[in-house]
CSV table of C-alpha atoms in Angstrom, one decimal:
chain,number,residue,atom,x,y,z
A,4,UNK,CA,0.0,0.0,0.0
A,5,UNK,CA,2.9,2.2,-0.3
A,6,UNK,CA,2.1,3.8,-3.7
A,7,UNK,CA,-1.6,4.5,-2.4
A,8,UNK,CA,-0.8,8.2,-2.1
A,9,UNK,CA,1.1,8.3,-4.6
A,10,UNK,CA,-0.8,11.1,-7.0
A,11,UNK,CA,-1.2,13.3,-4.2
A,12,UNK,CA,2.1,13.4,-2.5
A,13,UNK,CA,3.4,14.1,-6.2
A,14,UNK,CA,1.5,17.5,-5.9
A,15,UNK,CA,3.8,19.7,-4.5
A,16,UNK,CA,1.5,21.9,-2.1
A,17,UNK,CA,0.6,18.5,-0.2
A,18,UNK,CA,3.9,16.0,-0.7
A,19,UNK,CA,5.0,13.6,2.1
A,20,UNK,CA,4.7,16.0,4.7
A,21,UNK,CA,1.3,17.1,4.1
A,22,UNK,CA,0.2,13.2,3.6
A,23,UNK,CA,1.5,12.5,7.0
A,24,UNK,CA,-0.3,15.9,8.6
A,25,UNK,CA,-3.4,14.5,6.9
A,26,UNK,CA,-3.2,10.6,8.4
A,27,UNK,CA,-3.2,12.9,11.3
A,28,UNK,CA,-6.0,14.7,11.0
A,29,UNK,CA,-10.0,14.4,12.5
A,30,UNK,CA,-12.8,15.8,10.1
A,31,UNK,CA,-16.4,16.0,11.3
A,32,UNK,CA,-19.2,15.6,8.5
A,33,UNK,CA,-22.5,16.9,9.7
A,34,UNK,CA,-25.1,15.4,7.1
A,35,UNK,CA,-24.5,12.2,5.1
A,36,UNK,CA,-26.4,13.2,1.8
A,37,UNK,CA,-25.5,15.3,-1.3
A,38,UNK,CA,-23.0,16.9,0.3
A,39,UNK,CA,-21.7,15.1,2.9
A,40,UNK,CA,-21.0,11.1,1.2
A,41,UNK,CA,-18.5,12.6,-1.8
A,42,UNK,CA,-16.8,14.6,0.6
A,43,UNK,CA,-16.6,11.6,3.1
A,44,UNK,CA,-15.5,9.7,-0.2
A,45,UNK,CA,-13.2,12.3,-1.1
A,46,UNK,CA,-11.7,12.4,2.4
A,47,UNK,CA,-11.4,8.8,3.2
A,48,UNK,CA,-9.7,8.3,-0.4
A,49,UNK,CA,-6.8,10.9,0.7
A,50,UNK,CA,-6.0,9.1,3.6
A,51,UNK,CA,-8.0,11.2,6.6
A,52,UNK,CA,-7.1,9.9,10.3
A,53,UNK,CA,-10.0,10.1,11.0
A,54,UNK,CA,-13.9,11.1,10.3
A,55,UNK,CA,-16.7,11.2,12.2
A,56,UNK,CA,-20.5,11.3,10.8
A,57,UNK,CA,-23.3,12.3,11.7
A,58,UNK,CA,-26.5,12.2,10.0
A,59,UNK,CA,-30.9,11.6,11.0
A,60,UNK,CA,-32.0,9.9,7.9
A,61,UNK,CA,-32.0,6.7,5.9
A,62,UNK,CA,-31.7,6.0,2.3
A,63,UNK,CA,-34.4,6.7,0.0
A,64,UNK,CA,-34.4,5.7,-3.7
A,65,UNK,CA,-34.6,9.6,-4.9
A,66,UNK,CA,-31.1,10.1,-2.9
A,67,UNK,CA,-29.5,7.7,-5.3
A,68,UNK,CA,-29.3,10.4,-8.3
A,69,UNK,CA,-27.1,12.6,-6.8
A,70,UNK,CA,-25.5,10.5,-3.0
A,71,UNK,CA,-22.8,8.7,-4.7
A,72,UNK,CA,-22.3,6.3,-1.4
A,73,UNK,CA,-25.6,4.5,-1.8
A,74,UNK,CA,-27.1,1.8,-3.6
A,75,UNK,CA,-30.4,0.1,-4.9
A,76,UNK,CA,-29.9,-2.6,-1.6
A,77,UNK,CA,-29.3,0.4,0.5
A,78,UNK,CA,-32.8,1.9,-0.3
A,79,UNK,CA,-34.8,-1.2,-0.2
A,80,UNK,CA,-33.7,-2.1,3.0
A,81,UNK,CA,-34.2,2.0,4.4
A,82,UNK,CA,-30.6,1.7,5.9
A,83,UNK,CA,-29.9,4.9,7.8
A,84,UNK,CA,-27.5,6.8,5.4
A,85,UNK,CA,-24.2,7.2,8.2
A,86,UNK,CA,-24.5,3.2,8.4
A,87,UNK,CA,-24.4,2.8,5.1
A,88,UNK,CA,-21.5,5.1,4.6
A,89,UNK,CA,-19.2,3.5,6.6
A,90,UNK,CA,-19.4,0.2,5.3
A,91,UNK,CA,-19.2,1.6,2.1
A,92,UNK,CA,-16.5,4.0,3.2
A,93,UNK,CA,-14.7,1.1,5.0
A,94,UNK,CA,-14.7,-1.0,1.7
A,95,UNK,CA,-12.7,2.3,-0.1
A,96,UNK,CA,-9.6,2.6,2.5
A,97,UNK,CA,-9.7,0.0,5.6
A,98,UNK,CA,-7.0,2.2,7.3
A,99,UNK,CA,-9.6,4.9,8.2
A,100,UNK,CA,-11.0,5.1,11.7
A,101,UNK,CA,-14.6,6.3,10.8
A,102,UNK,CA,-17.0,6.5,13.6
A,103,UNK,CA,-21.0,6.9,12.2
A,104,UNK,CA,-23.7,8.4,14.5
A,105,UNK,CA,-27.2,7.8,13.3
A,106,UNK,CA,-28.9,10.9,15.3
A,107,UNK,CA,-30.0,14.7,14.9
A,108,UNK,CA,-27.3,17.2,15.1
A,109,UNK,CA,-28.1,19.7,18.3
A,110,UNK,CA,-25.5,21.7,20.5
A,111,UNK,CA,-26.1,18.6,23.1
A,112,UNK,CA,-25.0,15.9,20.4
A,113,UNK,CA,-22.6,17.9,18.7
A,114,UNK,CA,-20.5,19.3,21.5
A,115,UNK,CA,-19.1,16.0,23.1
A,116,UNK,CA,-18.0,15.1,19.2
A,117,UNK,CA,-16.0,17.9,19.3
A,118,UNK,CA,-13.6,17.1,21.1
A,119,UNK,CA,-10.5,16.2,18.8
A,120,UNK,CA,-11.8,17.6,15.8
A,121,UNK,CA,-9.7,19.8,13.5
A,122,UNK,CA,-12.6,20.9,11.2
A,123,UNK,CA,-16.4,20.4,10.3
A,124,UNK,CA,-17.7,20.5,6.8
A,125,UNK,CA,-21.6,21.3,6.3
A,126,UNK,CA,-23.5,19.0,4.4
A,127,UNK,CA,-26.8,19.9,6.2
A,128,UNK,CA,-29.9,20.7,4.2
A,129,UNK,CA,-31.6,23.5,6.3
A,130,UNK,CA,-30.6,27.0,8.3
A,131,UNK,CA,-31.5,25.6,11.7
A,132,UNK,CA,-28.7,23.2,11.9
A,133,UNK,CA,-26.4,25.5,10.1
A,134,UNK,CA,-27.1,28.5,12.8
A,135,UNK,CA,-26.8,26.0,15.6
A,136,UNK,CA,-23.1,25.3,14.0
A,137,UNK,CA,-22.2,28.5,13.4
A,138,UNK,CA,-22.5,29.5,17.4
A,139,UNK,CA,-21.1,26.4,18.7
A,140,UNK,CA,-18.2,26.1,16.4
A,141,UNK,CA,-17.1,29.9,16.6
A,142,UNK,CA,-17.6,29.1,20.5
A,143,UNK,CA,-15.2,26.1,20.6
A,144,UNK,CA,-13.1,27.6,17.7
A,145,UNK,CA,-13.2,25.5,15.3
A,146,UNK,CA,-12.9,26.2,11.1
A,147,UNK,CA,-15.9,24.7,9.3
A,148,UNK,CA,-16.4,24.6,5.3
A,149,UNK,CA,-20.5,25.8,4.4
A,150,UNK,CA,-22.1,24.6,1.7
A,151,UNK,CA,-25.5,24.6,0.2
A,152,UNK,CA,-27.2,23.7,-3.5
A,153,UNK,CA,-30.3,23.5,-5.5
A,154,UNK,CA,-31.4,23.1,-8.9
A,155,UNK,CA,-28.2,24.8,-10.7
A,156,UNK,CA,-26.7,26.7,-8.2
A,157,UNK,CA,-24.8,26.4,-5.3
A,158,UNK,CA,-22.9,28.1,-2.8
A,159,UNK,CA,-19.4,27.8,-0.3
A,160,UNK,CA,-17.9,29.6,2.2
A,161,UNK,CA,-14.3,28.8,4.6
A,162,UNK,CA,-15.3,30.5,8.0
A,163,UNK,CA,-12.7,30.3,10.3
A,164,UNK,CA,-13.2,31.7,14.1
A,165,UNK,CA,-11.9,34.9,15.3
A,166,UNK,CA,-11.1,35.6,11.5
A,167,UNK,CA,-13.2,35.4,9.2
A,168,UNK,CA,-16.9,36.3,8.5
A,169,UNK,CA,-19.6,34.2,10.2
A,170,UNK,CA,-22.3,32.5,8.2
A,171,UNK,CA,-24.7,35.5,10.8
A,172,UNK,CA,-22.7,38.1,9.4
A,173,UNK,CA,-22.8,36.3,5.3
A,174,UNK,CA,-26.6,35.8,5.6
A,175,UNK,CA,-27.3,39.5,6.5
A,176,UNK,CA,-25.3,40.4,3.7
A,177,UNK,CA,-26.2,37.6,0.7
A,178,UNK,CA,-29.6,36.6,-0.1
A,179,UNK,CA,-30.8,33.0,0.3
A,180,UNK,CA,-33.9,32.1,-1.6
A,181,UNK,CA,-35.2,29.2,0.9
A,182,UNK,CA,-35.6,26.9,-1.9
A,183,UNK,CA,-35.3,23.3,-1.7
A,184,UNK,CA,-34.8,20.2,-3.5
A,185,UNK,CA,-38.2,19.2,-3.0
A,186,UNK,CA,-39.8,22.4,-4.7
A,187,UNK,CA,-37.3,22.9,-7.5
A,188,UNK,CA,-34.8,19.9,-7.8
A,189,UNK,CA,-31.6,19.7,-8.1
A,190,UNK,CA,-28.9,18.3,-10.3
A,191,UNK,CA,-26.0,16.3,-9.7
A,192,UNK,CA,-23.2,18.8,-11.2
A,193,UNK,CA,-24.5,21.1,-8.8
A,194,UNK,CA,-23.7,18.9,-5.6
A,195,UNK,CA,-20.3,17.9,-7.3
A,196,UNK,CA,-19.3,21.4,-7.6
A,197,UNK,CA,-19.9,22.5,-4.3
A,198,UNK,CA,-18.1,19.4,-2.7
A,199,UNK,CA,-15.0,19.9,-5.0
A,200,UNK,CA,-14.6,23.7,-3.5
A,201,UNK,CA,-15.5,22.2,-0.1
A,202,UNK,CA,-13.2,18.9,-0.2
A,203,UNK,CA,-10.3,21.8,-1.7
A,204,UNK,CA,-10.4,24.0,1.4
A,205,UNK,CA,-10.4,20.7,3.8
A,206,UNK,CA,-7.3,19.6,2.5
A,207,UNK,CA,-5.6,23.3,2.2
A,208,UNK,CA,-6.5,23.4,6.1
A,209,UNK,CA,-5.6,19.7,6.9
A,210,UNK,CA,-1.7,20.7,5.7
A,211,UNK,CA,-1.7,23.6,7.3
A,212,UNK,CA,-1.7,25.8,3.7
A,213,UNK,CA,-3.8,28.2,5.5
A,214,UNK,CA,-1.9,30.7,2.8
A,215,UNK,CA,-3.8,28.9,-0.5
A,216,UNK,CA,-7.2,28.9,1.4
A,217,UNK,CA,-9.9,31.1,-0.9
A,218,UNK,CA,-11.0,34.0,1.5
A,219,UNK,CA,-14.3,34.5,-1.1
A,220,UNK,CA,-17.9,33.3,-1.1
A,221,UNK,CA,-18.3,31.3,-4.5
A,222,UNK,CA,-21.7,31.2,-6.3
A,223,UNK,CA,-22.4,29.7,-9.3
A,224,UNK,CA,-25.1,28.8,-11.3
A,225,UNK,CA,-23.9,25.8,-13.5
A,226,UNK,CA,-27.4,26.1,-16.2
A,227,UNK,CA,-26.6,29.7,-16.7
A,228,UNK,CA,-23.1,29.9,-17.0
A,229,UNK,CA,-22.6,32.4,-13.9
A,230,UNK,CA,-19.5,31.9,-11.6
A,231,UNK,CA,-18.7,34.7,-9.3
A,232,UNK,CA,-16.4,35.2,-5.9
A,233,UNK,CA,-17.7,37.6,-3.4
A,234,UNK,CA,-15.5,39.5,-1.4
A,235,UNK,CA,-17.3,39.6,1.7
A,236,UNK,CA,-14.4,41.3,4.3
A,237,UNK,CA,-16.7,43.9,5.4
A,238,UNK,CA,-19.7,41.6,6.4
A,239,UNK,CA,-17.9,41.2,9.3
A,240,UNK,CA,-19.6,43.0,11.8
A,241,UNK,CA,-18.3,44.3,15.1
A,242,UNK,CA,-21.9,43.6,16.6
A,243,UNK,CA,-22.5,40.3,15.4
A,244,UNK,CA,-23.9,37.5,18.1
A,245,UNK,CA,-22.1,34.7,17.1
A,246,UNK,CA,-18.2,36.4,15.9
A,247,UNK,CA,-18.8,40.1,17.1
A,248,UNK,CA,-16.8,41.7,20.0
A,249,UNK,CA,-19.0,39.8,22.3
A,250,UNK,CA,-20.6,36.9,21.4
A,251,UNK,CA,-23.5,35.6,23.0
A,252,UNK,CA,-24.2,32.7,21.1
A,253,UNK,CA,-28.2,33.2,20.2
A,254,UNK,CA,-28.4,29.9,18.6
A,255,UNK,CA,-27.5,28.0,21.5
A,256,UNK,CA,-30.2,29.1,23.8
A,257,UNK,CA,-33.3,27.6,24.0
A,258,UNK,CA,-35.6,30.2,22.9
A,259,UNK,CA,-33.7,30.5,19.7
A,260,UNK,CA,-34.3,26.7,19.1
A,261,UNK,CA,-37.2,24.9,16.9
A,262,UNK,CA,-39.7,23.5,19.1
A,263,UNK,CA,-41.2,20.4,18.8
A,264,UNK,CA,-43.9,18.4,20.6
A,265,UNK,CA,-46.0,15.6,19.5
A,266,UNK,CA,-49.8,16.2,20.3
A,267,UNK,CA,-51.3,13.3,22.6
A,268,UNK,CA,-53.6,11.2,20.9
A,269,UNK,CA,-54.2,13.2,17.6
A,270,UNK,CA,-51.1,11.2,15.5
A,271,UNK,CA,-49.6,14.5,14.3
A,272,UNK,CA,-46.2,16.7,15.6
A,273,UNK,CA,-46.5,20.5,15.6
A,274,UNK,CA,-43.5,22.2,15.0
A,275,UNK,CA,-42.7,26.1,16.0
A,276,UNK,CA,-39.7,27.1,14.6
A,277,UNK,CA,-37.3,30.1,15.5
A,278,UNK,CA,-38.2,32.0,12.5
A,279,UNK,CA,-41.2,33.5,10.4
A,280,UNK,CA,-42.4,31.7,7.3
A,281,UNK,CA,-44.3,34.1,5.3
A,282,UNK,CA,-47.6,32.2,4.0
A,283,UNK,CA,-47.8,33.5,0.3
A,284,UNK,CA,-43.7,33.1,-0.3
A,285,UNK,CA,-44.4,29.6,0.8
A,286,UNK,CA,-47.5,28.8,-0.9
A,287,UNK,CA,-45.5,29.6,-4.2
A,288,UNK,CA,-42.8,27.4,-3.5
A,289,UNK,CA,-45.4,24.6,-2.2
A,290,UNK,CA,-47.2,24.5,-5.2
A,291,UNK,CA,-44.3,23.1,-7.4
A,292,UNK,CA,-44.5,20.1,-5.8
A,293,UNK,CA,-48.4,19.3,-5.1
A,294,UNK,CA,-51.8,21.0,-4.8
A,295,UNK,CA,-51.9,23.8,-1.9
A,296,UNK,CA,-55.2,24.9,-0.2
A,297,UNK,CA,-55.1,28.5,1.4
A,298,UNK,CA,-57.7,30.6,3.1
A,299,UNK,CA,-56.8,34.0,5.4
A,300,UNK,CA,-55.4,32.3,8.5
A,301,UNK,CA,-53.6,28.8,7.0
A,302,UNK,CA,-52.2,26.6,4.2
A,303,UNK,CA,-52.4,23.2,4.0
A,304,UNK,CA,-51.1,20.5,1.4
A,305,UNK,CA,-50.7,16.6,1.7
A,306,UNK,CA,-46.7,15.1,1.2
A,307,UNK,CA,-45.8,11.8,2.0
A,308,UNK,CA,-48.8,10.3,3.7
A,309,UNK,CA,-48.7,13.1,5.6
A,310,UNK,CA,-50.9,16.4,5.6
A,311,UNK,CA,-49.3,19.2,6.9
A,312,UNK,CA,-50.6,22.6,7.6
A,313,UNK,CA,-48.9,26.3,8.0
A,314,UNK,CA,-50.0,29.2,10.1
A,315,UNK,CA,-49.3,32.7,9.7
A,316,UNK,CA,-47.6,32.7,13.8
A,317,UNK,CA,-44.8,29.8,11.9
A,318,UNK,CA,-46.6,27.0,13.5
A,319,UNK,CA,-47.0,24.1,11.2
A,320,UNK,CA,-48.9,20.8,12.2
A,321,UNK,CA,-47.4,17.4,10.7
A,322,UNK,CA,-50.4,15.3,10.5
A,323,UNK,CA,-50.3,11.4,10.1
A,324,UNK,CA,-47.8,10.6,12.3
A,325,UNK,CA,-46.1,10.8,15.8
A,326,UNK,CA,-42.2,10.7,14.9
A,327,UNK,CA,-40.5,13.8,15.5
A,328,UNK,CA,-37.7,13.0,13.5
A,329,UNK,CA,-40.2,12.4,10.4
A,330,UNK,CA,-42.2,15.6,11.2
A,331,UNK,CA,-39.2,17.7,10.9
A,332,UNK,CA,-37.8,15.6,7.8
A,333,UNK,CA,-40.8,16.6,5.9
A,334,UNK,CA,-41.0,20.1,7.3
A,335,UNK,CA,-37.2,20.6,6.3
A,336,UNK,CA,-38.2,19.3,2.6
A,337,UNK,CA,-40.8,21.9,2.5
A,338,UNK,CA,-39.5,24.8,4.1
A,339,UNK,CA,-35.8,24.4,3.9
């Protein structure tokens, strides 16, 4: 197995010394989909230490267009998508120490992960979680990688503490659609593009090449042939939260979290989330994926055996079932 690293210690920014810093190294993956299983590839293939994952869900057959990890077998037997990754992973490079954690990312699950980790990349699919990870990892100072895509176009951003930009201070800057797979689809080059600028940074970090890192937001829109870097420097804000002069970490606190309860004996979960969803905006986005009723106070829709139903105070009841973690799948689907 001595040649295995061959190609990439031949490239003279990495060489022998970066390949041994990177056997070295711990990466954290939070989400095992689009993003998150060709960046696991990508890392276990260059000979990470090690990697931990972390992700809620199980393999559906509408992953397998785009999650390169997965298989047919994988989605006929629902295998939840972090198991499935390792063994796959674990089939690619044995030498890997890849731990897989089949539960929801929180600041009480994340932070006793965090422990040896030398950076996270984001392979979430909603704000929530990203928000959650912005506070906790500018708390514990660690660098993280965003990322985010849909239909054509995606986004990514190197934020490390004390330095750089937060995602707070990016999102008050650059305009997110809330868009999701779900409502407009996506397309593999899309996801492949993101996780090649996101796999770059991880490496340029796990050598220490802090030097080479790019210090711009990319966009891109792959359809319609727009590329652009943002130099976001001044987003930075002195007042900010999460990286201002004093930090208090919003995200973290439980008023600033997504409730969730299930409602005795009525087989649906209501969700209250830490935001306001605007009824119309929604209903627009809603109705590219099934019929949407509306009058002046709600809007309903069925999706995935389930009906679910929007009020204007953010509230949204999951009918047709009593599992959290399937209320706030579908809701995440929706809403983004």
């Amino acid at each position: 197995m001595k040649d295995r690293y061959s190609r990439q210690t031949l490239f003279k920014p990495i060489g022998e010394e970066g390949q041994r810093k990177i056997g070295q190294k711990h990466v954290l993956i939070v989400g095992c989909g689009a993003l998150g299983s060709p960046n696991a590839e990508n890392l276990v293939r260059a000979g990470i230490g090690k990697l931990t994952i972390i992700d809620r869900d199980y393999v559906e057959v509408s992953n397998l267009q785009r999650q390169q990890l997965f298989t047919e077998k994988d989605a006929i037997d629902q295998m939840p998508k972090a198991i499935a990754a390792k063994k796959r992973l674990t089939a690619i490079n044995s030498s890997v120490q890849i731990k897989a954690h089949v539960m929801d990312a929180t600041s009480q699950s994340l932070t006793p992960l965090l422990e040896d980790v030398d950076l996270v990349i984001d392979a979430t699919d909603n704000f929530d979680i990203r928000f959650l990870m912005n506070d906790l990892l500018q708390k514990v100072a660690i660098p993280w990688i965003f990322g985010s895509c849909v239909g054509s176009t995606g986004m990514s951003y190197t934020i490390l503490p004390k330095e750089t930009p937060c995602l707070q201070c990016l999102l008050d800057t650059i305009p997110v659609s809330g868009a999701t797979c779900d409502s407009v689809g996506i397309i593999s080059p899309a996801v492949q593009m993101v996780v090649a600028h996101q796999s770059t940074e991880v490496l340029k970090l796990l050598v220490e090449d802090e030097d080479a890192l790019r210090t711009r937001l990319v966009t891109f829109d792959l359809w319609n042939n727009h590329y652009q870097t943002v130099n976001v420097e001044r987003a930075k804000k002195r007042e900010c939260p999460t990286c201002g002069v004093e930090p208090i970490y919003t995200y973290l606190t439980y008023e600033a979290q997504t409730k969730m309860e299930i409602l005795c004996g009525r087989n649906t979960v209501q969700i209250r989330p830490n935001r306001e969803v605007y009824l119309e905006e929604l209903a627009d986005r809603l109705q590219k994926i099934g019929p949407v009723k509306r009058n002046g106070f709600l809007l309903s829709m069925e999706y995935q055996s389930c009906r679910i139903v929007f009020f204007h105070d953010g509230r949204a009841l999951i009918h047709g079932t009593n599992s959290i973690e399937k209320a706030k799948s579908v809701y995440y689907q929706l809403v983004g």
